[in-house]
PDB file of C-alpha atoms and ligand atoms in Angstrom:
ATOM      1  CA  MET B  19     -35.036  -3.104 -31.543  1.00 82.00           C
ATOM      2  CA  LYS B  20     -33.980  -3.166 -27.968  1.00 92.00           C
ATOM      3  CA  ARG B  21     -33.516   0.218 -26.259  1.00 97.00           C
ATOM      4  CA  ARG B  22     -29.949   1.043 -24.986  1.00 98.00           C
ATOM      5  CA  VAL B  23     -29.530   1.723 -21.324  1.00 98.00           C
ATOM      6  CA  ALA B  24     -26.582   3.494 -19.532  1.00 98.00           C
ATOM      7  CA  ILE B  25     -26.222   3.254 -16.037  1.00 98.00           C
ATOM      8  CA  LEU B  26     -24.200   5.664 -13.713  1.00 98.00           C
ATOM      9  CA  ILE B  27     -23.088   4.451 -10.323  1.00 98.00           C
ATOM     10  CA  SER B  28     -20.783   5.597  -7.614  1.00 98.00           C
ATOM     11  CA  GLY B  29     -20.765   2.647  -5.296  1.00 98.00           C
ATOM     12  CA  ARG B  30     -22.410  -0.846  -4.658  1.00 98.00           C
ATOM     13  CA  GLY B  31     -24.728  -1.040  -7.577  1.00 98.00           C
ATOM     14  CA  SER B  32     -27.362  -3.052  -6.319  1.00 98.00           C
ATOM     15  CA  ASN B  33     -29.976  -1.280  -8.244  1.00 98.00           C
ATOM     16  CA  MET B  34     -27.777  -1.373 -11.343  1.00 98.00           C
ATOM     17  CA  ALA B  35     -27.619  -5.270 -10.996  1.00 98.00           C
ATOM     18  CA  ALA B  36     -31.290  -5.486 -10.510  1.00 98.00           C
ATOM     19  CA  ILE B  37     -31.865  -3.407 -13.864  1.00 98.00           C
ATOM     20  CA  ALA B  38     -29.266  -5.454 -15.579  1.00 98.00           C
ATOM     21  CA  ARG B  39     -30.789  -8.667 -14.546  1.00 98.00           C
ATOM     22  CA  ALA B  40     -34.309  -7.532 -15.691  1.00 98.00           C
ATOM     23  CA  CYS B  41     -32.816  -6.888 -19.020  1.00 98.00           C
ATOM     24  CA  LEU B  42     -31.046 -10.205 -19.087  1.00 97.00           C
ATOM     25  CA  ASP B  43     -33.951 -12.249 -18.113  1.00 97.00           C
ATOM     26  CA  GLY B  44     -36.326 -10.350 -20.438  1.00 96.00           C
ATOM     27  CA  SER B  45     -38.573  -8.758 -17.976  1.00 96.00           C
ATOM     28  CA  ILE B  46     -37.754  -5.487 -19.656  1.00 96.00           C
ATOM     29  CA  ASN B  47     -37.042  -5.101 -23.408  1.00 95.00           C
ATOM     30  CA  ALA B  48     -33.790  -3.350 -23.223  1.00 97.00           C
ATOM     31  CA  GLY B  49     -30.184  -4.047 -22.653  1.00 97.00           C
ATOM     32  CA  VAL B  50     -27.680  -2.561 -20.533  1.00 98.00           C
ATOM     33  CA  ASN B  51     -24.785  -1.431 -22.852  1.00 97.00           C
ATOM     34  CA  VAL B  52     -22.560   0.342 -20.279  1.00 98.00           C
ATOM     35  CA  VAL B  53     -22.096   0.837 -16.621  1.00 98.00           C
ATOM     36  CA  ILE B  54     -20.199   4.169 -15.920  1.00 98.00           C
ATOM     37  CA  SER B  55     -18.756   4.859 -12.441  1.00 98.00           C
ATOM     38  CA  ASP B  56     -17.183   8.135 -11.281  1.00 98.00           C
ATOM     39  CA  ARG B  57     -15.241   6.329  -8.739  1.00 97.00           C
ATOM     40  CA  PRO B  58     -12.722   3.649  -9.548  1.00 97.00           C
ATOM     41  CA  GLY B  59     -12.546   0.137  -7.730  1.00 97.00           C
ATOM     42  CA  VAL B  60     -16.329   0.373  -6.521  1.00 98.00           C
ATOM     43  CA  PRO B  61     -18.009  -2.947  -6.080  1.00 98.00           C
ATOM     44  CA  GLY B  62     -20.670  -2.168  -8.711  1.00 98.00           C
ATOM     45  CA  LEU B  63     -18.034  -2.156 -11.231  1.00 98.00           C
ATOM     46  CA  THR B  64     -17.042  -5.823 -10.527  1.00 98.00           C
ATOM     47  CA  THR B  65     -20.751  -6.685 -10.411  1.00 98.00           C
ATOM     48  CA  ALA B  66     -21.270  -5.124 -13.841  1.00 98.00           C
ATOM     49  CA  ARG B  67     -18.429  -7.082 -15.308  1.00 98.00           C
ATOM     50  CA  ASP B  68     -19.431 -10.386 -13.814  1.00 98.00           C
ATOM     51  CA  LEU B  69     -22.875  -9.789 -15.495  1.00 98.00           C
ATOM     52  CA  GLY B  70     -21.019  -9.146 -18.824  1.00 98.00           C
ATOM     53  CA  ILE B  71     -21.555  -5.465 -19.141  1.00 98.00           C
ATOM     54  CA  GLU B  72     -19.023  -2.928 -20.367  1.00 97.00           C
ATOM     55  CA  THR B  73     -17.719  -0.530 -17.842  1.00 98.00           C
ATOM     56  CA  ARG B  74     -16.171   2.731 -17.962  1.00 97.00           C
ATOM     57  CA  ILE B  75     -14.625   4.954 -15.299  1.00 98.00           C
ATOM     58  CA  VAL B  76     -14.917   8.840 -15.758  1.00 97.00           C
ATOM     59  CA  PRO B  77     -13.239   9.873 -12.656  1.00 96.00           C
ATOM     60  CA  TRP B  78     -14.326  12.828 -10.764  1.00 95.00           C
ATOM     61  CA  GLN B  79     -11.184  15.112 -10.136  1.00 90.00           C
ATOM     62  CA  SER B  80     -12.156  18.023  -7.944  1.00 86.00           C
ATOM     63  CA  ALA B  81      -9.061  19.908  -9.216  1.00 86.00           C
ATOM     64  CA  ARG B  82     -10.555  19.864 -12.646  1.00 90.00           C
ATOM     65  CA  GLY B  83     -13.872  20.505 -11.432  1.00 91.00           C
ATOM     66  CA  ARG B  84     -17.384  19.928 -13.007  1.00 94.00           C
ATOM     67  CA  GLN B  85     -17.044  21.075 -16.402  1.00 95.00           C
ATOM     68  CA  ALA B  86     -14.181  18.672 -17.328  1.00 96.00           C
ATOM     69  CA  PHE B  87     -15.966  15.821 -15.661  1.00 97.00           C
ATOM     70  CA  GLU B  88     -19.244  16.448 -17.590  1.00 97.00           C
ATOM     71  CA  ARG B  89     -17.297  16.910 -20.779  1.00 97.00           C
ATOM     72  CA  ALA B  90     -15.706  13.376 -20.170  1.00 97.00           C
ATOM     73  CA  LEU B  91     -19.098  11.912 -19.300  1.00 98.00           C
ATOM     74  CA  GLY B  92     -20.897  13.502 -22.105  1.00 97.00           C
ATOM     75  CA  GLU B  93     -18.181  12.040 -24.586  1.00 97.00           C
ATOM     76  CA  ALA B  94     -18.546   8.518 -23.009  1.00 96.00           C
ATOM     77  CA  LEU B  95     -22.408   8.801 -23.282  1.00 96.00           C
ATOM     78  CA  GLU B  96     -22.365  10.073 -26.916  1.00 94.00           C
ATOM     79  CA  ALA B  97     -20.267   7.204 -28.047  1.00 92.00           C
ATOM     80  CA  LEU B  98     -22.584   4.796 -26.506  1.00 92.00           C
ATOM     81  CA  ARG B  99     -25.868   6.596 -27.839  1.00 94.00           C
ATOM     82  CA  PRO B 100     -27.955   5.410 -24.873  1.00 97.00           C
ATOM     83  CA  ASP B 101     -31.799   5.730 -25.170  1.00 97.00           C
ATOM     84  CA  VAL B 102     -32.327   5.671 -21.344  1.00 98.00           C
ATOM     85  CA  ILE B 103     -29.724   6.984 -18.679  1.00 98.00           C
ATOM     86  CA  ALA B 104     -30.438   5.509 -15.318  1.00 98.00           C
ATOM     87  CA  LEU B 105     -28.680   7.156 -12.277  1.00 98.00           C
ATOM     88  CA  ALA B 106     -28.200   4.484  -9.564  1.00 98.00           C
ATOM     89  CA  GLY B 107     -26.602   5.559  -6.427  1.00 98.00           C
ATOM     90  CA  PHE B 108     -24.713   8.207  -8.416  1.00 98.00           C
ATOM     91  CA  MET B 109     -23.705  10.500  -6.139  1.00 95.00           C
ATOM     92  CA  ARG B 110     -22.559  13.541  -8.283  1.00 96.00           C
ATOM     93  CA  ILE B 111     -24.688  16.518  -8.922  1.00 95.00           C
ATOM     94  CA  LEU B 112     -25.144  17.223 -12.656  1.00 96.00           C
ATOM     95  CA  SER B 113     -25.414  20.785 -14.078  1.00 97.00           C
ATOM     96  CA  ALA B 114     -28.379  22.248 -15.535  1.00 97.00           C
ATOM     97  CA  PRO B 115     -27.255  22.208 -19.291  1.00 97.00           C
ATOM     98  CA  PHE B 116     -25.890  18.674 -18.809  1.00 97.00           C
ATOM     99  CA  VAL B 117     -29.278  17.416 -17.573  1.00 97.00           C
ATOM    100  CA  GLU B 118     -31.177  19.339 -20.081  1.00 95.00           C
ATOM    101  CA  ARG B 119     -29.425  17.542 -22.979  1.00 96.00           C
ATOM    102  CA  TYR B 120     -31.085  14.270 -21.802  1.00 96.00           C
ATOM    103  CA  ALA B 121     -34.534  15.572 -20.629  1.00 95.00           C
ATOM    104  CA  GLY B 122     -37.034  12.860 -20.752  1.00 97.00           C
ATOM    105  CA  ARG B 123     -34.279  10.216 -21.001  1.00 97.00           C
ATOM    106  CA  MET B 124     -32.784  10.313 -17.525  1.00 98.00           C
ATOM    107  CA  LEU B 125     -34.078   8.791 -14.537  1.00 98.00           C
ATOM    108  CA  ASN B 126     -32.881   8.639 -10.959  1.00 98.00           C
ATOM    109  CA  ILE B 127     -34.075   6.679  -7.905  1.00 98.00           C
ATOM    110  CA  HIS B 128     -33.938   8.607  -4.553  1.00 98.00           C
ATOM    111  CA  PRO B 129     -34.602   6.719  -1.314  1.00 98.00           C
ATOM    112  CA  SER B 130     -37.507   8.801   0.189  1.00 98.00           C
ATOM    113  CA  LEU B 131     -40.982   9.637  -0.536  1.00 98.00           C
ATOM    114  CA  LEU B 132     -40.254  12.835  -2.634  1.00 98.00           C
ATOM    115  CA  PRO B 133     -40.735  15.680  -2.133  1.00 98.00           C
ATOM    116  CA  LYS B 134     -39.911  14.707   1.542  1.00 98.00           C
ATOM    117  CA  TYR B 135     -36.273  14.536   2.243  1.00 98.00           C
ATOM    118  CA  ARG B 136     -34.244  15.404  -0.937  1.00 98.00           C
ATOM    119  CA  GLY B 137     -30.417  15.087  -0.548  1.00 96.00           C
ATOM    120  CA  LEU B 138     -28.779  12.910   1.851  1.00 96.00           C
ATOM    121  CA  HIS B 139     -29.627  10.772   4.992  1.00 98.00           C
ATOM    122  CA  THR B 140     -33.154  10.168   4.075  1.00 98.00           C
ATOM    123  CA  HIS B 141     -33.547   7.415   6.371  1.00 98.00           C
ATOM    124  CA  ARG B 142     -32.187   9.029   9.355  1.00 98.00           C
ATOM    125  CA  CYS B 143     -34.709  11.891   8.689  1.00 98.00           C
ATOM    126  CA  ALA B 144     -37.583   9.632   8.487  1.00 98.00           C
ATOM    127  CA  LEU B 145     -36.766   8.006  11.662  1.00 98.00           C
ATOM    128  CA  ALA B 146     -36.122  11.552  13.376  1.00 98.00           C
ATOM    129  CA  ALA B 147     -39.494  12.659  12.173  1.00 98.00           C
ATOM    130  CA  ALA B 148     -41.270   9.341  13.557  1.00 98.00           C
ATOM    131  CA  ASP B 149     -42.791   8.820   9.991  1.00 98.00           C
ATOM    132  CA  LEU B 150     -44.787   5.713  10.078  1.00 98.00           C
ATOM    133  CA  GLU B 151     -44.015   5.358   6.343  1.00 98.00           C
ATOM    134  CA  HIS B 152     -41.092   5.798   4.121  1.00 98.00           C
ATOM    135  CA  GLY B 153     -40.123   4.643   0.662  1.00 98.00           C
ATOM    136  CA  ALA B 154     -38.317   5.091  -2.481  1.00 98.00           C
ATOM    137  CA  SER B 155     -39.060   7.510  -5.614  1.00 98.00           C
ATOM    138  CA  VAL B 156     -38.366   6.997  -9.202  1.00 98.00           C
ATOM    139  CA  HIS B 157     -38.274  10.285 -11.105  1.00 98.00           C
ATOM    140  CA  PHE B 158     -37.066  12.064 -14.126  1.00 98.00           C
ATOM    141  CA  VAL B 159     -34.038  14.091 -13.808  1.00 97.00           C
ATOM    142  CA  THR B 160     -34.235  17.738 -13.881  1.00 96.00           C
ATOM    143  CA  ALA B 161     -31.761  20.524 -13.016  1.00 93.00           C
ATOM    144  CA  GLU B 162     -32.993  20.938  -9.407  1.00 95.00           C
ATOM    145  CA  LEU B 163     -31.701  18.233  -7.329  1.00 94.00           C
ATOM    146  CA  ASP B 164     -34.279  15.301  -6.466  1.00 96.00           C
ATOM    147  CA  ALA B 165     -37.065  17.581  -7.596  1.00 96.00           C
ATOM    148  CA  GLY B 166     -38.025  16.014 -11.037  1.00 96.00           C
ATOM    149  CA  PRO B 167     -41.596  14.683 -11.828  1.00 97.00           C
ATOM    150  CA  VAL B 168     -41.871  11.349  -9.846  1.00 98.00           C
ATOM    151  CA  VAL B 169     -43.285   8.475 -11.756  1.00 98.00           C
ATOM    152  CA  LEU B 170     -43.507   5.490  -9.310  1.00 98.00           C
ATOM    153  CA  GLN B 171     -43.030   5.360  -5.439  1.00 98.00           C
ATOM    154  CA  SER B 172     -42.704   2.224  -3.035  1.00 98.00           C
ATOM    155  CA  ARG B 173     -44.212   2.743   0.386  1.00 98.00           C
ATOM    156  CA  VAL B 174     -42.639   0.738   3.422  1.00 98.00           C
ATOM    157  CA  ALA B 175     -43.535   0.757   6.912  1.00 98.00           C
ATOM    158  CA  VAL B 176     -41.255   2.184   9.477  1.00 98.00           C
ATOM    159  CA  LEU B 177     -41.102   0.042  12.638  1.00 97.00           C
ATOM    160  CA  PRO B 178     -40.744   1.208  16.155  1.00 95.00           C
ATOM    161  CA  GLN B 179     -37.488  -0.544  16.464  1.00 96.00           C
ATOM    162  CA  ASP B 180     -35.983   0.217  13.090  1.00 98.00           C
ATOM    163  CA  THR B 181     -32.342   1.417  12.979  1.00 98.00           C
ATOM    164  CA  GLU B 182     -31.230   3.551   9.929  1.00 98.00           C
ATOM    165  CA  ALA B 183     -29.674   0.293   8.463  1.00 98.00           C
ATOM    166  CA  ASP B 184     -32.927  -1.812   9.000  1.00 98.00           C
ATOM    167  CA  LEU B 185     -34.908   0.829   7.168  1.00 98.00           C
ATOM    168  CA  SER B 186     -32.351   1.412   4.420  1.00 98.00           C
ATOM    169  CA  ALA B 187     -32.407  -2.361   3.647  1.00 98.00           C
ATOM    170  CA  ARG B 188     -36.181  -2.434   3.555  1.00 98.00           C
ATOM    171  CA  VAL B 189     -36.341   0.367   1.278  1.00 98.00           C
ATOM    172  CA  GLN B 190     -33.604  -0.744  -1.021  1.00 98.00           C
ATOM    173  CA  ALA B 191     -35.416  -4.288  -1.566  1.00 98.00           C
ATOM    174  CA  THR B 192     -38.279  -2.139  -2.904  1.00 98.00           C
ATOM    175  CA  GLU B 193     -35.987  -0.045  -5.130  1.00 98.00           C
ATOM    176  CA  HIS B 194     -34.947  -3.192  -6.935  1.00 98.00           C
ATOM    177  CA  ILE B 195     -38.616  -3.883  -7.804  1.00 98.00           C
ATOM    178  CA  ILE B 196     -39.648  -0.440  -8.949  1.00 98.00           C
ATOM    179  CA  TYR B 197     -36.688   0.878 -10.694  1.00 98.00           C
ATOM    180  CA  PRO B 198     -36.377  -1.935 -13.335  1.00 98.00           C
ATOM    181  CA  LYS B 199     -40.190  -1.503 -13.714  1.00 98.00           C
ATOM    182  CA  VAL B 200     -40.084   2.173 -14.776  1.00 98.00           C
ATOM    183  CA  ILE B 201     -37.029   1.751 -16.918  1.00 98.00           C
ATOM    184  CA  GLY B 202     -38.961  -0.995 -18.811  1.00 98.00           C
ATOM    185  CA  TRP B 203     -41.984   1.563 -19.315  1.00 98.00           C
ATOM    186  CA  LEU B 204     -39.575   4.264 -20.722  1.00 98.00           C
ATOM    187  CA  ALA B 205     -37.708   1.796 -23.036  1.00 97.00           C
ATOM    188  CA  SER B 206     -40.920   0.559 -24.310  1.00 97.00           C
ATOM    189  CA  GLY B 207     -42.509   3.969 -25.023  1.00 96.00           C
ATOM    190  CA  ARG B 208     -45.178   3.301 -22.370  1.00 97.00           C
ATOM    191  CA  LEU B 209     -43.969   6.272 -20.372  1.00 98.00           C
ATOM    192  CA  GLY B 210     -42.801   9.749 -21.480  1.00 97.00           C
ATOM    193  CA  TRP B 211     -42.323  13.197 -20.369  1.00 96.00           C
ATOM    194  CA  ARG B 212     -43.428  15.825 -22.797  1.00 85.00           C
ATOM    195  CA  GLU B 213     -45.496  19.174 -23.058  1.00 76.00           C
ATOM    196  CA  GLY B 214     -44.518  19.805 -19.510  1.00 79.00           C
ATOM    197  CA  GLY B 215     -46.018  16.475 -17.981  1.00 94.00           C
ATOM    198  CA  VAL B 216     -45.407  12.930 -17.499  1.00 97.00           C
ATOM    199  CA  TRP B 217     -47.440  10.506 -19.705  1.00 97.00           C
ATOM    200  CA  LEU B 218     -47.990   6.699 -19.032  1.00 97.00           C
ATOM    201  CA  ASP B 219     -50.133   4.654 -21.374  1.00 97.00           C
ATOM    202  CA  GLY B 220     -51.372   7.770 -23.199  1.00 95.00           C
ATOM    203  CA  ARG B 221     -52.691   9.433 -20.269  1.00 96.00           C
ATOM    204  CA  PRO B 222     -51.204  12.132 -18.099  1.00 96.00           C
ATOM    205  CA  LEU B 223     -49.857  10.990 -14.827  1.00 97.00           C
ATOM    206  CA  GLU B 224     -51.240  13.597 -12.537  1.00 94.00           C
ATOM    207  CA  THR B 225     -49.653  11.974  -9.358  1.00 96.00           C
ATOM    208  CA  PRO B 226     -47.019   9.500  -8.995  1.00 97.00           C
ATOM    209  CA  MET B 227     -48.022   5.783  -9.151  1.00 98.00           C
ATOM    210  CA  ARG B 228     -47.471   4.081  -5.741  1.00 98.00           C
ATOM    211  CA  GLU B 229     -46.720   0.614  -4.894  1.00 98.00           C
ATOM    212  CA  ASP B 230     -47.639  -0.633  -1.307  1.00 98.00           C
ATOM    213  CA  PHE B 231     -44.891  -2.713   0.459  1.00 98.00           C
ATOM    214  CA  ARG B 232     -45.952  -1.952   4.001  1.00 96.00           C
ATOM    215  CA  ALA B 233     -47.240  -5.567   4.701  1.00 94.00           C
ATOM    216  CA  ASN B 234     -43.679  -6.881   3.779  1.00 82.00           C
ATOM    217  CA  VAL B 235     -41.663  -6.194   6.885  1.00 72.00           C
ATOM    218  CA  ALA B 236     -39.342  -9.151   6.817  1.00 61.00           C
ATOM    219  CA  THR B 237     -36.362  -6.891   6.251  1.00 49.00           C
TER     220      THR B 237
HETATM  221  C1  GAR O 321     -29.791   3.640  -3.213  1.00 58.95           C
HETATM  222  O1  GAR O 321     -30.475   3.347  -2.159  1.00 58.95           O
HETATM  223  C2  GAR O 321     -30.332   4.971  -4.089  1.00 58.95           C
HETATM  224  O2  GAR O 321     -31.545   5.096  -3.546  1.00 58.95           O
HETATM  225  C3  GAR O 321     -29.385   5.799  -3.199  1.00 58.95           C
HETATM  226  O3  GAR O 321     -28.185   5.410  -3.022  1.00 58.95           O
HETATM  227  C4  GAR O 321     -28.142   3.857  -2.837  1.00 58.95           C
HETATM  228  C5  GAR O 321     -27.252   3.219  -3.858  1.00 58.95           C
HETATM  229  O4  GAR O 321     -27.273   1.921  -3.686  1.00 58.95           O
HETATM  230  N1  GAR O 321     -29.518   6.999  -4.117  1.00 58.95           N
HETATM  231  C6  GAR O 321     -29.360   8.208  -3.418  1.00 58.95           C
HETATM  232  O5  GAR O 321     -29.232   8.662  -2.266  1.00 58.95           O
HETATM  233  C7  GAR O 321     -29.223   9.546  -4.550  1.00 58.95           C
HETATM  234  N2  GAR O 321     -29.676  10.619  -3.841  1.00 58.95           N
HETATM  235  P1  GAR O 321     -26.911   0.804  -4.865  1.00 58.95           P
HETATM  236  O6  GAR O 321     -25.214   1.504  -5.328  1.00 58.95           O
HETATM  237  O7  GAR O 321     -26.707  -0.320  -4.040  1.00 58.95           O
HETATM  238  O8  GAR O 321     -27.848   0.969  -5.977  1.00 58.95           O
END
């Protein structure tokens, strides 16, 4: 039976679309059952609907606080019984009890070579540090922000003339390759997080897998 994937977004949704397309074209044996946004009217919602995916808006209302938001988000997720929850440009920080409920089932993509540059403005940080390489990381979500075990990273070159936008575009192109791949592994049972460690194909994953895109400098 196809595994059920729920994707949480806050904006453009290009990673969501990459995951949904990989499900639709059969490259991964899973289906995206719902796309949930904390913001109404974002482009990712239109893209999801165009792909024939059900969408929900669970609005973030600062006056009501995180508990109320997480209650509503939890209800939406319970109703849809996802096997995998993918955070894809979802810009809300989730509480420890909420995250723990989905331990081992919730993944995130972060635009840096973690543990470098947690949080925001990762491309700016890589340029400011004159890094020669940069990338993205797919990791299991834990209570600590951007700190869960990393499964797969993409490595891209940083070029001398790069602007933040150039670097962001180059990294994003690789996100669209590595994120669907990891979701496919989790959905098919090849990947798991148990007994305190990440396992891939029956073996402990001691260090993150890495895919090298440094030769691809077109974007
Ligand atoms: C992606 O580049 C993702 O890595 C980043 O937001 C972008 C969302 O783009 N996520 C974070 O910064 C989370 N800390 P998308 O909406 O087009 O997928």
